[in-house]
Amino acid sequence: MKYNFDEVINRRGTYSLKWDGEELIKQAGLTERYDEETIPLFTADMDFPVPQPLVDALHKTVDHRIYGYSVFPEEYYTAIQHWFKKRHNWDIKKDDIIYSPGTVHAVNVAVKAYTDPGDGVIIQRPIYPPFTSAIEGNGRQLINNALFYNEEGYYSIDFKDFEEKAKDERTKLFILCNPHNPTGRIFTKEELNKLATICADNGVLIIADEIHGDLIRCDQTFIPIVNTTENPDHIITLTAINKTFNVAGLHCTNVIISNPDLKKTYSEALGFHLPSPFTIAALIAVYHEGEDWLEQLKEYLDETIQYVIQFISERMPKVKVTRPEGTYVMWLDFTGYGITPEEVHDRIYNKANVLLEDGKLFGEEGLDYQRICISSPRPIIKEALERIAKEFEDLK
Ligand SMILES: Cc1ncc(COP(=O)(O)O)c(C=O)c1O
């Protein structure tokens, strides 16, 4: 089946955080202006319809008319095993899969399960903001191994700093984000092996948030960190269908833990959880029949990213942008305009009426940046970029 990702579907009036979330968005301090004309390109979900087999599977569940307590059928596990073996050459044992109602939820459970108040947790800023709240909100100490970048804006890991911080006896956990949000980096096998080795040598556990692992550029490769080391005993991986298939509202993350002791600790901290029949149906459908849609989506996202890069080089050449290797977010450096982050914010959010995410939310390293989510039909992206460019014309 051929999908049309250019189709603009009105999401207003569907309880969408992006399109109906005015109150929450303002409460969170993301913007002062939010109205019917606002183009929201902030939170990471997509304005695209999902694969047809998923729609069919959900219809079947709806049509049954009873939505009671549900259990995980064997097909739930085999669907996960099938997907990760086929796409990532990863053999996952059924017993190593633990369902979680969300990835941020899983990160919080893991922080509480594996560390004590005051313990150190490493993250690599600029980083997805809920990592920070999972650490600080739970009374743990945030240890920042900031990524550094070269002239072209390409981000890399400061391994010397990472090792020093991992060696500190208070450091107990490292939350890896790969592919990395917001920089779009996909770490290489060598980089991941080095991180895994340093952590193993220093008794530091790794929570690997790999939920963007299927959303990569067509010419890129993603390797799960567990496949980069002989002994992944200290690694807990978070996988999900939410980003890949645009079903964040169905709450389906799977935590993969092969170490029996770590599994026991996590399960006890998580407590008893039953799934929704919609979630089960969705996962089985997408992991067996969603690949065709995903491949088409990836091509569309690649073209949009190319479009954005071209537009920026022609119309806003002072903005520095690199092609993200993975994810559908782009990290725009506004330093070139020589104006304050507040003025950049005012021009984009209040004047152009486009809602992005201020880089400062990702840590102080992001102060001069804006994160844009390009996972919308291209007509929406084009209008948003036109509006923004117009507000910067006087600074050319
Ligand atoms: C790296 C990363 N982890 C977790 C999440 C949120 O996942 P969930 O909705 O399953 O909590 C996001 C959403 O943008 C993300 O980018």
Coordinates of C-alpha atoms and ligand atoms in Angstrom, one line a residue:
M1 CA 0.0 0.0 0.0
K2 CA 1.2 3.5 -0.8
Y3 CA 0.8 6.1 1.9
N4 CA 0.4 9.8 1.4
F5 CA 2.3 11.6 4.1
D6 CA 1.5 15.0 2.5
E7 CA -2.1 14.6 3.6
V8 CA -2.9 17.2 6.3
I9 CA -5.3 15.8 8.9
N10 CA -6.9 18.2 11.3
R11 CA -5.9 17.1 14.8
R12 CA -7.7 19.9 16.6
G13 CA -10.5 18.6 18.8
T14 CA -8.9 15.2 19.3
Y15 CA -7.3 15.7 22.8
S16 CA -4.0 16.1 21.0
L17 CA -1.3 17.6 23.3
K18 CA 0.2 19.4 20.3
W19 CA -2.9 20.8 18.8
D20 CA -5.3 21.0 21.8
G21 CA -2.9 21.3 24.7
E22 CA -3.0 25.1 25.2
E23 CA -3.4 25.0 28.9
L24 CA -0.6 22.5 29.6
I25 CA 1.7 24.1 27.1
K26 CA 1.3 27.5 28.7
Q27 CA 1.6 26.0 32.2
A28 CA 4.9 24.4 31.2
G29 CA 6.1 27.8 30.1
L30 CA 6.8 26.8 26.5
T31 CA 5.1 29.8 25.0
E32 CA 3.0 32.8 25.9
R33 CA 1.1 32.7 22.6
Y34 CA -1.0 29.7 21.6
D35 CA -4.1 30.2 19.5
E36 CA -5.9 28.7 16.5
E37 CA -3.2 29.9 14.2
T38 CA -0.3 28.5 16.1
I39 CA 1.7 25.9 14.2
P40 CA 3.0 23.5 16.9
L41 CA 6.2 21.7 15.9
F42 CA 7.3 20.8 19.4
T43 CA 6.5 17.6 21.2
A44 CA 7.8 14.5 19.4
D45 CA 4.8 12.9 17.8
M46 CA 3.8 12.8 14.2
D47 CA 0.9 14.4 12.3
F48 CA 0.8 11.3 10.0
P49 CA -1.8 8.5 9.9
V50 CA -0.5 5.2 11.2
P51 CA -0.1 1.9 9.1
Q52 CA -3.4 0.5 7.8
P53 CA -2.9 -2.9 9.5
L54 CA -2.7 -1.1 12.8
V55 CA -6.0 0.7 12.1
D56 CA -7.6 -2.6 11.1
A57 CA -6.3 -4.3 14.3
L58 CA -7.7 -1.5 16.5
H59 CA -11.1 -1.6 14.6
K60 CA -11.3 -5.3 15.3
T61 CA -10.7 -4.6 19.0
V62 CA -13.3 -1.8 19.1
D63 CA -15.8 -3.9 17.3
H64 CA -15.6 -6.6 19.9
R65 CA -17.3 -4.1 22.3
I66 CA -15.8 -5.4 25.6
Y67 CA -12.5 -3.8 26.8
G68 CA -11.8 -5.6 30.1
Y69 CA -8.6 -6.6 31.9
S70 CA -6.3 -8.2 29.4
V71 CA -3.2 -10.4 29.5
F72 CA -0.1 -10.6 27.3
P73 CA -0.6 -13.3 24.7
E74 CA 2.3 -15.3 23.3
E75 CA 2.0 -13.3 20.1
Y76 CA 2.9 -10.1 22.0
Y77 CA 6.3 -11.5 22.8
T78 CA 6.9 -13.2 19.5
A79 CA 6.1 -10.0 17.7
I80 CA 8.8 -8.1 19.6
Q81 CA 11.3 -10.9 19.1
H82 CA 10.5 -11.0 15.4
W83 CA 11.0 -7.2 14.9
F84 CA 14.2 -6.9 16.8
K85 CA 15.8 -10.0 15.2
K86 CA 14.8 -8.9 11.8
R87 CA 15.6 -5.2 12.1
H88 CA 18.5 -5.1 14.6
N89 CA 19.8 -8.7 14.7
W90 CA 19.0 -8.8 18.3
D91 CA 17.8 -12.1 19.9
I92 CA 15.6 -11.1 22.8
K93 CA 14.4 -13.8 25.2
K94 CA 10.7 -13.7 26.1
D95 CA 11.5 -13.7 29.8
D96 CA 13.6 -10.6 29.4
I97 CA 10.7 -8.4 28.2
I98 CA 8.8 -6.3 30.8
Y99 CA 5.9 -4.1 29.6
S100 CA 5.9 -0.5 30.8
P101 CA 3.1 2.1 30.2
G102 CA 5.7 4.6 29.0
T103 CA 9.4 5.3 28.5
V104 CA 9.7 8.2 30.8
H105 CA 7.8 6.1 33.4
A106 CA 10.4 3.3 32.9
V107 CA 13.3 5.8 33.3
N108 CA 11.8 7.0 36.6
V109 CA 11.2 3.4 37.8
A110 CA 14.8 2.5 36.9
V111 CA 16.3 5.5 38.7
K112 CA 14.3 4.7 41.8
A113 CA 15.0 1.0 41.6
Y114 CA 18.7 1.1 41.0
T115 CA 19.9 4.1 42.9
D116 CA 19.5 5.7 46.3
P117 CA 18.9 9.4 47.0
G118 CA 22.1 11.3 46.6
D119 CA 23.6 8.8 44.1
G120 CA 25.0 10.2 40.8
V121 CA 23.4 9.6 37.4
I122 CA 25.2 10.6 34.2
I123 CA 23.4 12.1 31.3
Q124 CA 24.7 13.8 28.1
R125 CA 23.4 17.3 27.6
P126 CA 21.9 18.8 25.6
I127 CA 19.3 16.1 26.4
Y128 CA 15.6 15.3 26.4
P129 CA 14.3 17.2 29.5
P130 CA 12.5 14.4 31.3
F131 CA 15.9 12.7 32.0
T132 CA 16.8 15.7 34.1
S133 CA 13.5 15.5 36.1
A134 CA 13.9 11.8 36.6
I135 CA 17.2 12.5 38.3
E136 CA 16.6 15.7 40.2
G137 CA 12.9 15.0 40.9
N138 CA 13.9 11.8 42.6
G139 CA 16.6 13.4 44.7
R140 CA 19.5 12.0 42.8
Q141 CA 22.6 13.9 41.7
L142 CA 22.8 15.0 38.0
I143 CA 26.2 14.4 36.5
N144 CA 26.5 16.0 33.1
N145 CA 28.9 14.5 30.5
A146 CA 28.1 17.2 28.0
L147 CA 28.5 16.3 24.3
F148 CA 30.9 18.6 22.5
Y149 CA 30.6 19.7 18.9
N150 CA 33.0 20.6 16.1
E151 CA 32.8 23.5 13.6
E152 CA 30.1 21.8 11.5
G153 CA 27.9 21.3 14.6
Y154 CA 28.6 17.5 14.7
Y155 CA 28.3 16.2 18.3
S156 CA 30.7 13.7 19.9
I157 CA 31.2 12.2 23.3
D158 CA 33.9 13.5 25.7
F159 CA 35.2 10.1 26.8
K160 CA 37.9 11.4 29.1
D161 CA 35.2 13.4 31.0
F162 CA 32.8 10.4 30.9
E163 CA 35.4 8.0 32.4
E164 CA 36.3 10.5 35.2
K165 CA 32.7 10.8 36.1
A166 CA 32.0 7.1 35.9
K167 CA 34.9 6.5 38.2
D168 CA 33.4 8.6 41.0
E169 CA 32.1 6.1 43.5
R170 CA 28.9 8.0 43.9
T171 CA 28.0 7.4 40.2
K172 CA 25.6 4.5 39.9
L173 CA 23.8 4.9 36.6
F174 CA 24.1 6.3 33.1
I175 CA 21.1 7.2 31.0
L176 CA 22.0 6.8 27.4
C177 CA 19.9 8.3 24.7
N178 CA 20.6 6.7 21.3
P179 CA 19.7 8.0 18.8
H180 CA 20.2 11.1 20.7
N181 CA 17.4 13.6 21.2
P182 CA 17.9 16.5 20.4
T183 CA 21.2 16.3 18.5
G184 CA 20.1 13.4 16.2
R185 CA 23.4 11.6 16.6
I186 CA 23.5 7.8 16.3
F187 CA 26.4 6.6 18.2
T188 CA 28.7 4.2 16.5
K189 CA 29.5 0.6 17.5
E190 CA 32.9 1.8 18.8
E191 CA 31.5 4.7 20.8
L192 CA 28.8 2.4 22.3
N193 CA 31.3 -0.3 23.1
K194 CA 33.6 2.2 24.9
L195 CA 30.6 3.5 26.9
A196 CA 29.6 0.0 27.9
T197 CA 33.1 -1.0 28.8
I198 CA 33.8 2.1 31.0
C199 CA 30.5 1.5 32.8
A200 CA 31.1 -2.2 33.3
D201 CA 34.6 -1.4 34.6
N202 CA 33.3 1.1 37.1
G203 CA 30.1 -0.7 38.3
V204 CA 27.8 1.8 36.6
L205 CA 24.5 0.5 35.2
I206 CA 23.2 1.7 31.8
I207 CA 19.6 2.6 31.0
A208 CA 19.6 2.8 27.2
D209 CA 16.7 4.7 25.8
E210 CA 16.7 3.5 22.2
I211 CA 13.1 4.4 21.3
H212 CA 14.2 6.4 18.3
G213 CA 16.2 3.4 17.0
D214 CA 13.9 2.7 14.1
L215 CA 13.6 6.3 13.0
I216 CA 16.9 6.8 11.3
R217 CA 17.9 8.2 7.9
C218 CA 17.7 5.6 5.1
D219 CA 21.5 5.6 4.7
Q220 CA 22.2 5.1 8.4
T221 CA 22.6 2.1 10.7
F222 CA 21.5 1.8 14.3
I223 CA 23.1 -0.8 16.6
P224 CA 21.5 -1.5 20.0
I225 CA 24.2 -1.0 22.7
V226 CA 23.7 -4.6 23.9
N227 CA 25.0 -5.8 20.6
T228 CA 28.3 -3.9 21.0
T229 CA 29.6 -5.7 24.0
E230 CA 30.4 -9.3 25.0
N231 CA 28.7 -8.9 28.3
P232 CA 25.6 -6.7 28.4
D233 CA 24.7 -7.7 32.0
H234 CA 24.7 -4.1 33.2
I235 CA 22.5 -2.8 30.4
I236 CA 18.7 -2.2 30.6
T237 CA 17.2 -1.2 27.2
L238 CA 14.0 0.7 26.6
T239 CA 12.3 0.0 23.4
A240 CA 8.9 1.2 22.2
I241 CA 6.4 1.3 19.4
N242 CA 5.3 4.9 20.4
K243 CA 7.8 6.9 18.3
T244 CA 8.3 4.5 15.4
F245 CA 4.6 4.0 14.6
N246 CA 3.1 7.3 16.0
V247 CA 1.2 5.6 18.8
A248 CA 2.5 7.5 21.9
G249 CA -1.2 7.7 23.0
L250 CA -1.3 3.9 23.3
H251 CA 1.4 3.7 26.0
C252 CA 3.6 0.8 25.0
T253 CA 7.2 0.6 26.0
N254 CA 9.1 -2.6 26.5
V255 CA 12.0 -2.8 28.9
I256 CA 14.6 -5.5 28.1
I257 CA 16.7 -6.8 30.9
S258 CA 18.8 -9.9 30.6
N259 CA 20.4 -9.9 34.1
P260 CA 18.1 -11.8 36.4
D261 CA 18.9 -9.7 39.5
L262 CA 18.3 -6.4 37.7
K263 CA 15.1 -7.9 36.2
K264 CA 13.8 -8.8 39.7
T265 CA 14.7 -5.4 41.1
Y266 CA 12.9 -3.6 38.3
S267 CA 9.8 -5.8 38.4
E268 CA 9.4 -5.3 42.1
A269 CA 9.7 -1.5 41.7
L270 CA 7.3 -1.5 38.8
G271 CA 4.6 -3.4 40.6
F272 CA 1.7 -5.2 38.9
H273 CA 0.6 -3.9 35.5
L274 CA -1.9 -5.3 33.0
P275 CA -2.0 -4.0 29.4
S276 CA -4.8 -2.5 27.4
P277 CA -6.3 -4.7 24.7
F278 CA -5.7 -1.8 22.3
T279 CA -2.0 -1.8 23.1
I280 CA -1.6 -5.5 22.6
A281 CA -3.4 -5.4 19.2
A282 CA -1.4 -2.4 18.1
L283 CA 2.0 -3.9 19.0
I284 CA 1.3 -7.2 17.3
A285 CA 0.0 -5.4 14.1
V286 CA 2.9 -3.0 13.7
Y287 CA 5.7 -5.4 14.5
H288 CA 4.4 -7.9 12.0
E289 CA 2.9 -5.6 9.3
G290 CA 4.2 -2.1 9.8
E291 CA 7.5 -2.3 8.1
D292 CA 6.3 -1.2 4.7
W293 CA 4.8 1.9 6.2
L294 CA 8.0 2.6 8.2
E295 CA 10.2 2.4 5.1
Q296 CA 8.0 4.9 3.2
L297 CA 7.9 7.2 6.2
K298 CA 11.7 7.2 6.5
E299 CA 12.0 8.3 2.9
Y300 CA 9.5 11.1 3.5
L301 CA 11.3 12.3 6.6
D302 CA 14.6 12.2 4.8
E303 CA 13.1 14.4 2.0
T304 CA 11.6 16.8 4.6
I305 CA 15.0 17.1 6.4
Q306 CA 16.7 17.8 3.0
Y307 CA 14.0 20.5 2.4
V308 CA 14.6 22.1 5.7
I309 CA 18.3 22.2 5.3
Q310 CA 17.9 23.7 1.8
F311 CA 15.4 26.3 3.0
I312 CA 17.6 27.4 5.9
S313 CA 20.7 27.7 3.7
E314 CA 18.8 29.9 1.3
R315 CA 16.6 31.9 3.5
M316 CA 18.2 31.9 7.0
P317 CA 21.9 31.2 6.3
K318 CA 22.9 32.5 9.7
V319 CA 21.2 29.5 11.3
K320 CA 23.5 26.5 11.6
V321 CA 21.9 23.1 11.1
T322 CA 23.2 19.6 10.5
R323 CA 21.4 16.6 9.1
P324 CA 20.3 14.4 12.0
E325 CA 21.4 10.8 11.6
G326 CA 18.4 9.6 13.5
T327 CA 15.1 11.0 15.0
Y328 CA 12.8 13.4 13.4
V329 CA 14.0 16.4 15.4
M330 CA 16.4 19.1 14.1
W331 CA 18.6 21.2 16.3
L332 CA 19.0 24.7 15.0
D333 CA 21.8 27.0 16.2
F334 CA 20.7 30.6 16.1
T335 CA 24.0 32.0 17.5
G336 CA 24.8 33.6 14.1
Y337 CA 22.2 36.3 14.4
G338 CA 23.9 37.8 17.4
I339 CA 20.6 38.4 19.3
T340 CA 19.6 37.1 22.7
P341 CA 17.8 33.7 23.0
E342 CA 14.8 35.7 24.3
E343 CA 14.6 37.7 21.1
V344 CA 14.9 34.6 19.0
H345 CA 12.0 33.1 21.1
D346 CA 9.9 36.3 20.7
R347 CA 10.3 36.3 16.9
I348 CA 9.5 32.6 16.5
Y349 CA 6.8 32.0 19.1
N350 CA 5.1 35.4 19.4
K351 CA 5.5 37.0 16.0
A352 CA 5.7 34.0 13.6
N353 CA 3.3 32.1 15.9
V354 CA 5.2 28.8 15.5
L355 CA 5.7 26.7 18.6
L356 CA 9.2 25.0 18.7
E357 CA 11.1 24.1 21.9
D358 CA 13.7 26.5 23.3
G359 CA 17.1 24.9 23.5
K360 CA 17.6 25.9 27.1
L361 CA 15.0 23.2 28.1
F362 CA 17.7 20.7 27.1
G363 CA 20.3 22.1 29.4
E364 CA 22.4 25.3 29.3
E365 CA 24.3 23.8 26.3
G366 CA 21.2 24.5 24.3
L367 CA 20.7 28.1 25.2
D368 CA 21.1 29.5 21.6
Y369 CA 19.3 26.6 20.0
Q370 CA 15.7 25.8 18.9
R371 CA 14.5 22.2 18.4
I372 CA 12.0 21.7 15.6
C373 CA 10.0 18.5 15.1
I374 CA 9.7 17.9 11.3
S375 CA 7.3 15.0 11.6
S376 CA 4.4 16.8 10.0
P377 CA 3.1 16.9 6.4
R378 CA 5.5 19.1 4.3
P379 CA 2.9 21.8 3.7
I380 CA 2.8 22.5 7.4
I381 CA 6.6 22.5 7.7
K382 CA 6.8 24.9 4.7
E383 CA 4.3 27.3 6.2
A384 CA 6.1 27.3 9.5
L385 CA 9.5 27.9 8.0
E386 CA 8.1 30.7 5.8
R387 CA 6.6 32.4 8.8
I388 CA 9.8 32.1 10.8
A389 CA 12.1 33.3 7.9
K390 CA 9.9 36.4 7.5
E391 CA 10.5 37.4 11.1
F392 CA 14.3 37.2 10.6
E393 CA 14.5 39.0 7.3
D394 CA 15.5 42.4 8.8
L395 CA 18.6 40.7 10.3
K396 CA 20.0 39.4 7.0
Ligands
LIG1 C1 14.4 10.0 24.1 C2 13.0 9.9 24.5 N1 12.6 9.1 25.5 C3 11.3 9.1 25.8 C4 10.3 9.8 25.2 C5 8.9 9.7 25.7 O1 8.5 8.4 25.6 P1 7.1 8.0 26.3 O2 6.0 8.7 25.7 O3 7.0 6.5 26.1 O4 7.3 8.2 27.8 C6 10.7 10.7 24.2 C7 9.7 11.5 23.5 O5 10.0 12.5 22.9 C8 12.0 10.7 23.8 O6 12.4 11.5 22.8

